[in-house]
C-alpha cells in the first residue's frame, strides 16, 4: 500500500511536492474511507483538482514515470535515454536532477525508495527499511559509488559493478533474484496507471474477466448496476483473415502483417439489447458491436473496468488521469465509491485520480485529507495542497460552490470574453 509519493524538478513541478495517504485525525467518513494496519491509519485514495495546464496531469505522469523507470530499467541498453524532463522555466533547475520517491508498506514493513536522475543517468538512489520505528538504509548510491549494507541487504553485494549508469541498482539486484528487491518490484508491478483519454489499450484485463465465468458475473453485475442500457456482454473470436486488411496496403506491409498476426484472433465485444414490437413487447435480442455502436462513455467504462476490479480483488494502487472524461458524473462517483467502501474494497485497494468533476466534492463522500488542489504560481511552478490544509476562520466549507468561486484556488482565471467575437 502507498503511504506517500514525492516528486521534484519534473515537468511543471519545481520544488518537491508530496501526496500523502496517511489519514489525519478528523472524523469524516472514518468507517469507509480509511483502513488500519498494525502501524498506520491510511486513506483509500485521493482526488486531484486543478485548472487546465495547472500540473495535475503532470503529477499523475510522475507516478507513472517512476513505475516505468523501475520496471523497465534493466531492459534498456547502455545508450538509452531515460525520457526525463526537468522544470525548464528556471536556471536553477533546468540542468539539475529530477527527484522521485515512494514510501510504501509491504508485509507490514515500511520501505522508502527513490532516486535522482537526468536524461542519461541515475545519479543517486536509495532504499530504506523500517520494520518497527527505526529506519535503516539497505543501500545508498551516489553517482558511480554504491554502498550496500551487507547485513541488511546481502542480496546486493558484489552487484555494484554490474550496474550501468542509466540502470537502477534495485532492478539489477532483482534480476539476480534478490528477496527484498523482488518484493519491491512486485509492489511496483501491482499498481496500474491509466489515461482517461487513451484507454483502449487497457481492455485486456476486461477481456480476461469476460472469459472467466466467476469474474464475468462481477463485470456484468457492475454494468447492470450502472444502467448502461444493455442486457449482456459476450466475446466473439475468429481467426485473423487477410481479406479484412485494406486493399491499398503496400505488398511489403501486408506480408509483414501476415507474419505478425499468424495464429492471431480478431476479438469483437458484443452487447445484447431487447428489440420491441409496436406494442412494446420484447420480440427478440439483437447484438450491437461495442466499439462502433455503443457510446464513448460505455467503451471507456468497459476498457478500464478490468483494471478497476483487478486492483479491488488483489489490493494495490490504481492511478487514473482524467477519470471523468466521457463519463456521466454519477458514473464517476460510482467508480470512486467502490474504493471508499468496506463491502467492495476488502483488500484495501487505493485509487488516486485527477478530474474536473466537482460533483465529487459534494457527493463523492471524500474526506478533506483526500482532496488535493494543484495550481501554477506566477513563475509557472505547479504547487499542490490538500483541502485539510485550508482554514478560514468562522466560515463553513461549501465544497463545490467554494471551489468554483475560487476560494481554494486551482481554477482557471477567465477574463472578459465580450471582446473576442467581433460584430
Coordinates of C-alpha atoms in Angstrom, one line a residue:
X1 CA 0.0 0.0 0.0
X2 CA 1.2 3.5 -0.8
X3 CA 1.9 5.9 2.1
X4 CA 3.5 8.8 0.2
X5 CA 4.7 9.8 -3.2
X6 CA 7.1 12.8 -3.8
X7 CA 8.3 14.3 -7.0
X8 CA 10.6 17.3 -7.6
X9 CA 12.0 19.1 -10.6
X10 CA 9.9 17.2 -13.1
X11 CA 7.9 18.9 -15.9
X12 CA 5.9 21.7 -14.2
X13 CA 6.8 20.7 -10.6
X14 CA 9.9 22.6 -9.5
X15 CA 10.0 22.1 -5.7
X16 CA 9.5 18.7 -4.0
X17 CA 5.7 18.0 -3.8
X18 CA 4.2 15.2 -1.7
X19 CA 0.9 13.4 -1.8
X20 CA 0.3 11.7 1.5
X21 CA -2.2 8.9 2.1
X22 CA -1.7 9.0 5.9
X23 CA -5.1 9.8 7.5
X24 CA -5.2 12.9 9.6
X25 CA -7.2 12.8 12.9
X26 CA -10.6 14.1 11.5
X27 CA -13.9 12.3 11.9
X28 CA -15.1 12.4 8.3
X29 CA -16.0 9.0 6.8
X30 CA -13.8 7.1 9.1
X31 CA -15.7 3.8 8.7
X32 CA -15.4 3.7 4.9
X33 CA -12.5 5.8 3.6
X34 CA -9.7 4.8 5.8
X35 CA -8.2 1.4 6.8
X36 CA -5.9 0.4 9.7
X37 CA -2.8 -1.6 9.6
X38 CA -0.7 -2.6 12.6
X39 CA 1.2 0.6 12.3
X40 CA -0.9 3.2 10.4
X41 CA -4.3 4.6 9.5
X42 CA -4.3 5.1 5.8
X43 CA -6.6 6.6 3.1
X44 CA -8.1 4.5 0.4
X45 CA -7.1 7.2 -2.2
X46 CA -7.1 10.8 -3.2
X47 CA -8.7 13.1 -5.8
X48 CA -6.7 15.9 -7.5
X49 CA -8.3 19.1 -8.9
X50 CA -6.8 21.9 -10.9
X51 CA -7.3 24.1 -13.9
X52 CA -6.2 23.0 -17.4
X53 CA -2.4 23.2 -17.6
X54 CA -2.2 23.5 -13.8
X55 CA 0.0 20.4 -13.5
X56 CA -2.3 17.8 -12.1
X57 CA -1.8 15.5 -15.1
X58 CA 2.0 16.1 -14.7
X59 CA 1.8 14.8 -11.1
X60 CA -0.1 11.7 -12.3
X61 CA 2.5 11.3 -15.0
X62 CA 5.3 11.5 -12.4
X63 CA 3.8 8.4 -10.6
X64 CA 3.6 6.6 -13.9
X65 CA 7.1 7.6 -14.8
X66 CA 8.6 6.3 -11.6
X67 CA 6.8 3.0 -12.2
X68 CA 8.1 2.8 -15.8
X69 CA 11.6 3.5 -14.8
X70 CA 11.6 0.8 -12.1
X71 CA 10.0 -1.9 -14.2
X72 CA 11.8 -1.2 -17.5
X73 CA 15.3 -0.1 -16.2
X74 CA 17.1 -3.5 -16.6
X75 CA 15.8 -4.0 -20.2
X76 CA 17.3 -0.8 -21.6
X77 CA 20.7 -0.6 -23.4
X78 CA 23.6 1.4 -22.0
X79 CA 22.9 4.2 -24.5
X80 CA 19.2 4.5 -23.9
X81 CA 17.9 7.8 -22.7
X82 CA 15.5 7.9 -19.7
X83 CA 12.9 10.3 -21.1
X84 CA 13.1 12.8 -18.2
X85 CA 12.3 16.5 -18.5
X86 CA 13.2 18.8 -15.6
X87 CA 11.5 22.1 -14.8
X88 CA 12.7 24.3 -17.6
X89 CA 11.4 27.7 -16.5
X90 CA 14.3 28.3 -14.1
X91 CA 18.0 28.4 -14.5
X92 CA 18.2 26.9 -11.0
X93 CA 16.6 23.6 -12.2
X94 CA 16.9 23.2 -15.9
X95 CA 20.2 21.3 -15.7
X96 CA 19.7 19.6 -12.4
X97 CA 18.3 16.1 -11.5
X98 CA 14.7 15.2 -11.2
X99 CA 13.6 13.6 -7.9
X100 CA 11.2 10.6 -7.3
X101 CA 10.5 8.9 -4.1
X102 CA 7.8 6.5 -2.9
X103 CA 7.1 5.4 0.7
X104 CA 5.1 2.2 0.9
X105 CA 4.3 -0.8 3.0
X106 CA 4.8 -4.5 2.1
X107 CA 4.2 -7.3 4.6
X108 CA 3.9 -4.7 7.3
X109 CA 7.4 -3.4 6.6
X110 CA 7.8 0.2 5.5
X111 CA 10.1 1.0 2.6
X112 CA 11.3 4.3 1.3
X113 CA 12.8 4.1 -2.1
X114 CA 13.8 6.8 -4.5
X115 CA 16.3 8.2 -7.0
X116 CA 17.5 11.4 -8.7
X117 CA 18.4 11.3 -12.4
X118 CA 18.8 13.2 -15.5
X119 CA 18.0 12.1 -19.1
X120 CA 21.1 9.9 -19.3
X121 CA 22.0 8.5 -15.9
X122 CA 20.9 7.6 -12.4
X123 CA 22.9 9.9 -10.1
X124 CA 21.6 9.0 -6.7
X125 CA 19.4 6.1 -5.5
X126 CA 18.4 4.9 -2.0
X127 CA 16.4 2.2 -0.3
X128 CA 15.5 2.4 3.4
X129 CA 13.6 -0.1 5.5
X130 CA 11.6 0.3 8.7
X131 CA 10.3 -2.8 10.4
X132 CA 9.3 -1.0 13.6
X133 CA 10.1 2.6 14.3
X134 CA 13.8 3.0 13.3
X135 CA 14.6 3.4 9.7
X136 CA 17.8 1.8 8.4
X137 CA 19.5 2.0 5.0
X138 CA 19.7 -1.1 2.8
X139 CA 21.8 0.7 0.1
X140 CA 22.8 4.2 -0.9
X141 CA 24.1 5.2 -4.3
X142 CA 25.9 8.4 -5.2
X143 CA 26.9 8.6 -8.8
X144 CA 29.3 5.6 -9.5
X145 CA 29.6 4.6 -5.8
X146 CA 27.0 2.2 -4.4
X147 CA 27.2 1.4 -0.7
X148 CA 25.4 -1.8 0.2
X149 CA 24.7 -2.6 3.9
X150 CA 25.9 -6.2 3.9
X151 CA 23.9 -7.4 6.9
X152 CA 20.6 -5.7 6.0
X153 CA 20.8 -6.2 2.2
X154 CA 23.2 -9.1 1.4
X155 CA 21.5 -9.7 -1.9
X156 CA 23.0 -6.5 -3.3
X157 CA 26.6 -7.5 -2.5
X158 CA 29.0 -7.7 -5.5
X159 CA 26.5 -6.4 -7.9
X160 CA 27.6 -2.8 -7.7
X161 CA 29.9 -3.1 -10.8
X162 CA 27.2 -4.8 -12.8
X163 CA 25.1 -1.7 -12.7
X164 CA 25.0 0.6 -15.7
X165 CA 24.9 4.4 -15.3
X166 CA 21.4 4.5 -16.7
X167 CA 20.1 1.5 -14.8
X168 CA 18.6 1.3 -11.3
X169 CA 20.5 -0.8 -8.8
X170 CA 17.3 -2.2 -7.5
X171 CA 16.4 -3.6 -10.9
X172 CA 19.8 -5.2 -11.2
X173 CA 19.5 -6.9 -7.9
X174 CA 16.0 -8.1 -8.8
X175 CA 17.5 -9.8 -11.9
X176 CA 19.7 -11.8 -9.6
X177 CA 16.6 -12.9 -7.6
X178 CA 17.2 -10.8 -4.5
X179 CA 14.5 -11.4 -2.0
X180 CA 13.8 -7.8 -0.9
X181 CA 14.2 -6.3 -4.3
X182 CA 11.9 -8.9 -5.8
X183 CA 9.2 -8.0 -3.3
X184 CA 9.6 -4.3 -4.1
X185 CA 9.5 -4.9 -7.8
X186 CA 6.3 -6.8 -7.3
X187 CA 4.8 -3.9 -5.5
X188 CA 5.6 -1.5 -8.4
X189 CA 4.2 -4.1 -10.8
X190 CA 1.0 -4.3 -8.7
X191 CA -0.3 -0.9 -9.4
X192 CA -1.8 0.3 -12.7
X193 CA -1.7 3.8 -14.3
X194 CA -4.4 4.7 -16.8
X195 CA -5.0 7.7 -19.1
X196 CA -8.7 8.6 -19.1
X197 CA -8.3 9.9 -22.6
X198 CA -6.4 7.0 -24.2
X199 CA -7.9 3.9 -22.6
X200 CA -8.2 1.5 -25.5
X201 CA -5.0 -0.3 -24.5
X202 CA -6.3 -1.3 -21.0
X203 CA -9.1 -3.6 -22.1
X204 CA -7.0 -6.7 -22.0
X205 CA -7.8 -7.3 -18.3
X206 CA -11.5 -6.7 -19.0
X207 CA -11.4 -9.4 -21.7
X208 CA -9.8 -11.8 -19.3
X209 CA -12.7 -11.1 -16.9
X210 CA -15.2 -11.8 -19.5
X211 CA -13.6 -15.2 -20.4
X212 CA -13.6 -16.3 -16.7
X213 CA -17.1 -17.4 -15.5
X214 CA -16.5 -16.1 -11.9
X215 CA -15.3 -12.7 -12.8
X216 CA -17.7 -12.4 -15.8
X217 CA -20.6 -12.3 -13.3
X218 CA -18.9 -9.5 -11.4
X219 CA -18.4 -7.5 -14.6
X220 CA -22.0 -8.0 -15.8
X221 CA -23.4 -7.1 -12.4
X222 CA -21.3 -3.9 -12.5
X223 CA -22.6 -2.9 -15.9
X224 CA -26.2 -3.6 -15.0
X225 CA -25.9 -1.6 -11.8
X226 CA -24.6 1.4 -13.8
X227 CA -27.6 1.1 -16.2
X228 CA -25.6 1.2 -19.4
X229 CA -28.5 0.1 -21.5
X230 CA -27.7 -3.4 -22.5
X231 CA -28.6 -6.8 -21.0
X232 CA -25.5 -8.9 -21.6
X233 CA -21.9 -8.9 -22.9
X234 CA -20.1 -11.5 -25.0
X235 CA -16.8 -12.0 -26.7
X236 CA -16.7 -13.1 -30.4
X237 CA -13.4 -14.6 -31.5
X238 CA -12.5 -15.5 -35.1
X239 CA -9.1 -16.2 -36.7
X240 CA -7.4 -13.3 -38.4
X241 CA -8.5 -13.0 -42.0
X242 CA -6.2 -11.4 -44.7
X243 CA -9.4 -10.2 -46.5
X244 CA -10.1 -7.7 -43.7
X245 CA -6.9 -5.7 -44.5
X246 CA -7.4 -2.6 -46.6
X247 CA -6.8 -3.4 -50.3
X248 CA -4.5 -0.4 -50.9
X249 CA -1.8 -1.5 -48.4
X250 CA 1.7 -1.9 -49.8
X251 CA 2.6 -5.6 -50.5
X252 CA 5.6 -5.5 -48.2
X253 CA 3.4 -4.3 -45.3
X254 CA 0.8 -6.9 -46.0
X255 CA 3.5 -9.7 -45.8
X256 CA 4.8 -8.2 -42.5
X257 CA 1.3 -8.1 -41.0
X258 CA 0.5 -11.7 -42.1
X259 CA 3.7 -12.8 -40.3
X260 CA 2.9 -10.7 -37.2
X261 CA -0.7 -11.9 -37.0
X262 CA -0.1 -15.5 -37.8
X263 CA -2.3 -17.6 -35.5
X264 CA -3.9 -14.5 -34.0
X265 CA -7.6 -13.9 -33.4
X266 CA -9.8 -10.9 -34.0
X267 CA -11.8 -10.2 -30.9
X268 CA -15.1 -8.4 -31.1
X269 CA -17.2 -7.4 -28.0
X270 CA -20.9 -7.7 -28.4
X271 CA -23.7 -6.2 -26.3
X272 CA -27.2 -7.6 -26.2
X273 CA -30.3 -5.4 -26.4
X274 CA -34.0 -6.1 -26.3
X275 CA -36.0 -5.4 -29.5
X276 CA -39.6 -4.4 -29.2
X277 CA -42.7 -4.5 -31.5
X278 CA -45.3 -1.8 -32.0
X279 CA -46.9 -2.8 -28.7
X280 CA -43.6 -2.5 -26.8
X281 CA -43.4 -6.3 -26.3
X282 CA -40.0 -7.9 -26.5
X283 CA -39.7 -9.9 -29.7
X284 CA -36.0 -10.8 -29.8
X285 CA -32.5 -10.0 -28.6
X286 CA -30.1 -8.2 -31.0
X287 CA -26.4 -7.7 -30.8
X288 CA -24.5 -4.4 -31.1
X289 CA -20.8 -4.0 -31.7
X290 CA -19.3 -2.4 -28.6
X291 CA -16.8 -0.2 -30.4
X292 CA -19.0 1.2 -33.2
X293 CA -22.5 1.1 -31.7
X294 CA -22.1 1.9 -28.0
X295 CA -21.2 5.3 -26.6
X296 CA -17.7 6.5 -25.9
X297 CA -18.5 6.5 -22.2
X298 CA -19.6 2.9 -22.3
X299 CA -16.5 1.9 -24.2
X300 CA -14.3 3.7 -21.6
X301 CA -16.1 2.0 -18.7
X302 CA -15.7 -1.4 -20.4
X303 CA -12.0 -0.8 -21.2
X304 CA -11.0 0.3 -17.6
X305 CA -13.3 -2.0 -15.6
X306 CA -10.9 -4.9 -15.7
X307 CA -8.2 -2.7 -14.2
X308 CA -10.6 -1.5 -11.5
X309 CA -11.6 -4.9 -10.4
X310 CA -8.1 -6.3 -10.7
X311 CA -6.9 -3.8 -8.1
X312 CA -10.0 -4.2 -6.0
X313 CA -9.7 -8.0 -5.9
X314 CA -6.0 -8.2 -5.4
X315 CA -5.2 -5.0 -3.5
X316 CA -2.8 -2.4 -4.9
X317 CA -2.9 1.0 -6.4
X318 CA -4.9 2.4 -9.4
X319 CA -3.9 5.8 -10.8
X320 CA -6.1 7.4 -13.4
X321 CA -5.8 10.8 -15.2
X322 CA -9.0 12.5 -16.4
X323 CA -11.3 9.9 -14.9
X324 CA -14.3 12.0 -15.6
X325 CA -13.8 12.2 -19.4
X326 CA -16.8 10.8 -21.4
X327 CA -18.5 9.7 -18.1
X328 CA -21.7 11.0 -16.5
X329 CA -20.9 12.5 -13.1
X330 CA -22.9 9.7 -11.4
X331 CA -20.8 7.0 -13.1
X332 CA -17.6 8.7 -11.9
X333 CA -19.0 8.9 -8.4
X334 CA -20.0 5.2 -8.6
X335 CA -16.4 4.2 -9.5
X336 CA -14.9 6.2 -6.7
X337 CA -17.4 4.7 -4.1
X338 CA -16.2 1.2 -5.0
X339 CA -12.9 2.1 -3.4
X340 CA -14.3 4.1 -0.4
X341 CA -16.3 1.1 0.6
X342 CA -16.0 -1.7 3.1
X343 CA -18.0 -4.2 1.1
X344 CA -16.5 -3.7 -2.3
X345 CA -12.9 -2.9 -1.2
X346 CA -12.0 -5.7 1.2
X347 CA -8.3 -5.7 0.2
X348 CA -7.6 -2.1 0.9
X349 CA -7.0 -1.1 -2.7
X350 CA -6.2 2.6 -3.3
X351 CA -7.4 5.0 -6.1
X352 CA -5.6 8.2 -7.0
X353 CA -7.2 10.2 -9.8
X354 CA -7.3 13.6 -11.4
X355 CA -10.6 15.2 -12.5
X356 CA -12.6 18.4 -13.2
X357 CA -15.8 16.8 -11.9
X358 CA -16.7 19.0 -8.9
X359 CA -19.7 16.8 -8.1
X360 CA -17.3 14.5 -6.2
X361 CA -16.6 17.4 -3.8
X362 CA -20.2 17.3 -2.6
X363 CA -21.5 13.8 -3.4
X364 CA -18.4 11.6 -3.5
X365 CA -18.1 11.2 0.3
X366 CA -14.4 12.3 0.2
X367 CA -12.6 13.4 3.4
X368 CA -10.8 16.7 3.4
X369 CA -7.4 15.0 3.6
X370 CA -8.3 13.1 0.4
X371 CA -8.9 16.2 -1.7
X372 CA -5.9 17.9 -3.3
X373 CA -5.6 21.0 -5.5
X374 CA -2.9 21.9 -8.0
X375 CA -2.3 25.4 -9.3
X376 CA 0.5 27.3 -11.0
X377 CA 2.1 30.3 -9.5
X378 CA 3.3 33.3 -11.4
X379 CA 6.6 31.6 -12.1
X380 CA 5.0 28.7 -13.9
X381 CA 5.6 26.3 -11.0
X382 CA 2.9 23.8 -10.0
X383 CA 2.0 23.8 -6.3
X384 CA -0.2 21.2 -4.6
X385 CA -2.0 21.3 -1.3
X386 CA -4.9 19.4 0.3
X387 CA -8.3 20.7 1.5
X388 CA -7.4 19.7 5.1
X389 CA -4.7 22.4 5.0
X390 CA -7.3 25.1 4.0
X391 CA -8.5 27.1 7.0
X392 CA -10.7 30.2 7.1
X393 CA -11.9 31.4 10.4
X394 CA -15.6 31.5 11.0
X395 CA -16.7 30.2 7.6
X396 CA -18.4 27.0 6.6
X397 CA -16.8 25.0 3.7
X398 CA -19.3 24.5 0.8
X399 CA -17.0 22.4 -1.3
X400 CA -18.4 22.5 -4.8
X401 CA -19.6 26.2 -4.7
X402 CA -16.5 27.4 -2.9
X403 CA -14.1 25.7 -5.3
X404 CA -15.8 27.0 -8.4
X405 CA -15.8 30.5 -6.8
X406 CA -12.1 30.2 -6.4
X407 CA -11.9 30.1 -2.6
X408 CA -9.4 27.2 -2.7
X409 CA -7.6 28.4 -5.8
X410 CA -6.6 25.8 -8.5
X411 CA -9.2 27.2 -11.1
X412 CA -8.7 28.9 -14.4
X413 CA -8.8 32.7 -14.4
X414 CA -11.1 33.7 -17.3
X415 CA -11.2 37.3 -18.2
X416 CA -14.0 39.2 -20.0
X417 CA -15.0 37.3 -23.2
X418 CA -17.1 40.1 -24.7
X419 CA -14.3 41.4 -26.9
X420 CA -13.5 38.1 -28.5
X421 CA -16.3 38.0 -31.1
X422 CA -16.5 41.0 -33.3
X423 CA -19.7 42.2 -34.8

